[in-house]
């Protein structure tokens, strides 16, 4: 049995942390899926008899068949795009990393602002304890080290939580990001 290469051997060490985490999850899933099945012996060699003679279609039927094939390919592509989602195609314009006590970490992928000035973002957080009684955490923008504007609230349940949030502000007016428990002002995560 051959040794399975680790992710660093495959992609190197120069990747941003969020891209490396995404590739690591894909690598782990491929390893969990296991090896491909063995090729059945009857498929190992090509058949000895020539394939059956294909009777060409009349010209008008070939055109219809090509149009139908193109329409089917377009429909399948559209269905795959809709079902598979296209969120992964967006690239963040900025990634902010956050740390906190006890090994809590987070990253904020900030995407390009929409025409109205909303900055969509995805917060990925791990290591924060779940809060009792339905309490939430909040992501805030800071100015001068003080809470300035909220970007949304979220809950966690252990492991990693990924939350879509929004900042409808001019981001250049702020100097930092923090996560606080709702109703409190002391940060549990701060941008590094």
Short mmCIF file of C-alpha atoms in Angstrom, two decimals:
data_model
loop_
_atom_site.label_atom_id
_atom_site.label_comp_id
_atom_site.label_asym_id
_atom_site.label_seq_id
_atom_site.Cartn_x
_atom_site.Cartn_y
_atom_site.Cartn_z
CA UNK A 1 0.00 0.00 0.00
CA UNK A 2 1.40 3.40 -0.96
CA UNK A 3 1.62 6.35 1.39
CA UNK A 4 -1.04 9.05 0.98
CA UNK A 5 0.50 12.51 0.53
CA UNK A 6 -0.58 15.19 2.96
CA UNK A 7 -2.04 18.45 1.69
CA UNK A 8 1.24 20.40 2.00
CA UNK A 9 2.93 17.99 -0.41
CA UNK A 10 0.16 18.52 -2.96
CA UNK A 11 -0.33 22.32 -2.84
CA UNK A 12 2.64 23.70 -0.98
CA UNK A 13 2.67 26.12 1.95
CA UNK A 14 1.98 29.51 0.33
CA UNK A 15 -1.83 29.51 0.47
CA UNK A 16 -4.02 31.90 2.46
CA UNK A 17 -5.44 30.23 5.57
CA UNK A 18 -9.08 30.21 4.35
CA UNK A 19 -8.13 28.62 1.00
CA UNK A 20 -5.95 26.06 2.77
CA UNK A 21 -8.83 25.15 5.12
CA UNK A 22 -11.18 24.71 2.13
CA UNK A 23 -8.68 22.48 0.31
CA UNK A 24 -8.01 20.51 3.50
CA UNK A 25 -11.75 19.72 3.84
CA UNK A 26 -11.85 18.52 0.21
CA UNK A 27 -8.67 16.46 0.71
CA UNK A 28 -10.13 14.83 3.84
CA UNK A 29 -13.34 13.95 1.98
CA UNK A 30 -11.38 12.34 -0.86
CA UNK A 31 -9.39 10.29 1.62
CA UNK A 32 -12.58 9.23 3.41
CA UNK A 33 -14.12 8.10 0.09
CA UNK A 34 -11.32 5.61 -0.36
CA UNK A 35 -9.73 4.12 -3.47
CA UNK A 36 -11.59 3.66 -6.72
CA UNK A 37 -12.96 0.17 -7.37
CA UNK A 38 -10.91 -2.27 -9.42
CA UNK A 39 -11.59 -2.45 -13.16
CA UNK A 40 -13.57 -5.60 -14.01
CA UNK A 41 -11.55 -8.05 -16.15
CA UNK A 42 -14.07 -7.91 -18.99
CA UNK A 43 -13.34 -4.17 -19.39
CA UNK A 44 -9.56 -4.55 -19.30
CA UNK A 45 -9.32 -5.33 -23.06
CA UNK A 46 -11.07 -3.80 -26.03
CA UNK A 47 -13.65 -5.99 -27.78
CA UNK A 48 -12.25 -8.05 -30.66
CA UNK A 49 -15.18 -7.56 -32.99
CA UNK A 50 -15.54 -4.27 -34.80
CA UNK A 51 -18.41 -2.12 -33.58
CA UNK A 52 -21.68 -2.27 -35.44
CA UNK A 53 -21.93 -0.10 -38.54
CA UNK A 54 -23.63 3.20 -37.79
CA UNK A 55 -26.16 4.23 -40.38
CA UNK A 56 -25.93 7.98 -40.98
CA UNK A 57 -29.04 10.05 -40.48
CA UNK A 58 -30.40 12.14 -43.30
CA UNK A 59 -29.09 15.73 -43.24
CA UNK A 60 -32.30 17.23 -41.81
CA UNK A 61 -32.33 14.68 -38.94
CA UNK A 62 -28.67 15.38 -38.14
CA UNK A 63 -29.38 19.09 -37.76
CA UNK A 64 -32.33 18.37 -35.47
CA UNK A 65 -30.22 15.94 -33.45
CA UNK A 66 -27.44 18.54 -33.06
CA UNK A 67 -29.92 21.21 -31.95
CA UNK A 68 -31.48 18.78 -29.46
CA UNK A 69 -28.05 17.78 -28.12
CA UNK A 70 -27.01 21.43 -27.72
CA UNK A 71 -30.28 22.26 -25.93
CA UNK A 72 -29.83 19.27 -23.61
CA UNK A 73 -26.23 20.28 -22.81
CA UNK A 74 -27.33 23.84 -22.07
CA UNK A 75 -30.18 22.63 -19.85
CA UNK A 76 -27.87 20.28 -17.93
CA UNK A 77 -25.30 23.03 -17.45
CA UNK A 78 -28.00 25.41 -16.18
CA UNK A 79 -29.38 22.77 -13.82
CA UNK A 80 -25.91 22.03 -12.46
CA UNK A 81 -25.26 25.72 -11.93
CA UNK A 82 -28.58 26.18 -10.10
CA UNK A 83 -28.33 23.02 -8.00
CA UNK A 84 -24.63 23.27 -7.22
CA UNK A 85 -24.85 26.93 -6.40
CA UNK A 86 -22.42 29.53 -7.61
CA UNK A 87 -21.48 31.05 -4.28
CA UNK A 88 -18.03 29.49 -4.48
CA UNK A 89 -17.29 31.55 -7.60
CA UNK A 90 -17.25 34.77 -5.56
CA UNK A 91 -13.87 35.83 -4.32
CA UNK A 92 -13.56 37.91 -1.15
CA UNK A 93 -12.02 41.35 -1.48
CA UNK A 94 -10.71 41.10 2.07
CA UNK A 95 -10.27 38.38 4.71
CA UNK A 96 -10.06 39.38 8.37
CA UNK A 97 -8.79 36.88 10.95
CA UNK A 98 -9.87 37.01 14.59
CA UNK A 99 -8.62 35.31 17.75
CA UNK A 100 -9.84 34.99 21.28
CA UNK A 101 -9.10 33.22 24.55
CA UNK A 102 -9.16 29.44 24.76
CA UNK A 103 -8.26 28.93 21.11
CA UNK A 104 -11.37 30.56 19.67
CA UNK A 105 -10.76 31.73 16.10
CA UNK A 106 -12.75 33.26 13.27
CA UNK A 107 -12.33 34.61 9.79
CA UNK A 108 -14.49 37.12 7.96
CA UNK A 109 -14.58 36.91 4.16
CA UNK A 110 -15.76 40.33 2.97
CA UNK A 111 -17.13 40.38 -0.59
CA UNK A 112 -17.50 43.34 -2.97
CA UNK A 113 -20.18 45.84 -2.05
CA UNK A 114 -23.46 45.68 -3.95
CA UNK A 115 -24.77 48.78 -5.77
CA UNK A 116 -26.61 49.93 -2.62
CA UNK A 117 -23.40 49.88 -0.53
CA UNK A 118 -24.00 46.63 1.41
CA UNK A 119 -20.87 44.57 2.03
CA UNK A 120 -21.90 40.88 2.12
CA UNK A 121 -19.63 38.71 4.23
CA UNK A 122 -19.27 35.22 5.61
CA UNK A 123 -18.10 34.72 9.20
CA UNK A 124 -16.56 31.33 9.97
CA UNK A 125 -16.04 30.84 13.70
CA UNK A 126 -14.90 27.95 15.90
CA UNK A 127 -14.02 27.51 19.53
CA UNK A 128 -16.73 29.74 21.01
CA UNK A 129 -18.98 28.06 23.58
CA UNK A 130 -22.74 27.88 22.95
CA UNK A 131 -24.54 30.46 25.08
CA UNK A 132 -27.43 29.45 27.35
CA UNK A 133 -30.99 30.70 27.11
CA UNK A 134 -30.97 31.55 23.42
CA UNK A 135 -28.33 34.28 23.84
CA UNK A 136 -26.34 35.26 20.79
CA UNK A 137 -22.98 36.61 19.75
CA UNK A 138 -22.71 39.81 17.69
CA UNK A 139 -20.14 40.96 15.14
CA UNK A 140 -19.31 44.69 15.44
CA UNK A 141 -17.17 47.20 13.59
CA UNK A 142 -15.05 49.35 15.93
CA UNK A 143 -13.78 52.90 15.84
CA UNK A 144 -11.07 53.95 18.26
CA UNK A 145 -11.32 50.58 20.03
CA UNK A 146 -15.03 51.08 20.85
CA UNK A 147 -18.09 49.34 19.44
CA UNK A 148 -19.38 51.49 16.57
CA UNK A 149 -21.80 49.58 14.28
CA UNK A 150 -23.28 46.04 14.37
CA UNK A 151 -22.99 43.64 11.42
CA UNK A 152 -25.31 40.91 12.72
CA UNK A 153 -25.96 38.32 15.41
CA UNK A 154 -25.38 34.56 15.40
CA UNK A 155 -25.42 31.46 17.59
CA UNK A 156 -22.96 28.57 17.78
CA UNK A 157 -23.39 24.94 18.74
CA UNK A 158 -19.83 23.69 18.94
CA UNK A 159 -17.50 22.88 16.07
CA UNK A 160 -17.33 25.38 13.23
CA UNK A 161 -20.20 27.74 12.44
CA UNK A 162 -20.47 29.59 9.13
CA UNK A 163 -22.77 32.62 9.10
CA UNK A 164 -23.69 35.03 6.26
CA UNK A 165 -23.70 38.61 7.56
CA UNK A 166 -23.78 42.13 6.14
CA UNK A 167 -22.14 45.50 6.73
CA UNK A 168 -24.16 48.34 5.22
CA UNK A 169 -21.51 50.93 6.10
CA UNK A 170 -18.45 52.59 4.60
CA UNK A 171 -15.83 50.19 5.91
CA UNK A 172 -13.02 52.76 5.62
CA UNK A 173 -14.64 54.68 8.50
CA UNK A 174 -13.81 51.87 10.97
CA UNK A 175 -10.57 50.53 12.37
CA UNK A 176 -11.42 47.02 13.58
CA UNK A 177 -13.79 44.11 14.09
CA UNK A 178 -14.86 42.34 17.31
CA UNK A 179 -17.30 39.66 18.42
CA UNK A 180 -19.14 40.23 21.71
CA UNK A 181 -21.84 38.41 23.65
CA UNK A 182 -25.17 40.18 22.99
CA UNK A 183 -25.76 42.93 25.52
CA UNK A 184 -22.07 43.08 26.50
CA UNK A 185 -19.21 45.28 25.33
CA UNK A 186 -16.15 43.17 26.15
CA UNK A 187 -14.84 41.37 23.02
CA UNK A 188 -14.57 37.58 22.97
CA UNK A 189 -12.85 37.72 19.55
CA UNK A 190 -10.77 40.56 18.07
CA UNK A 191 -9.24 41.10 14.65
CA UNK A 192 -5.53 40.30 14.54
#
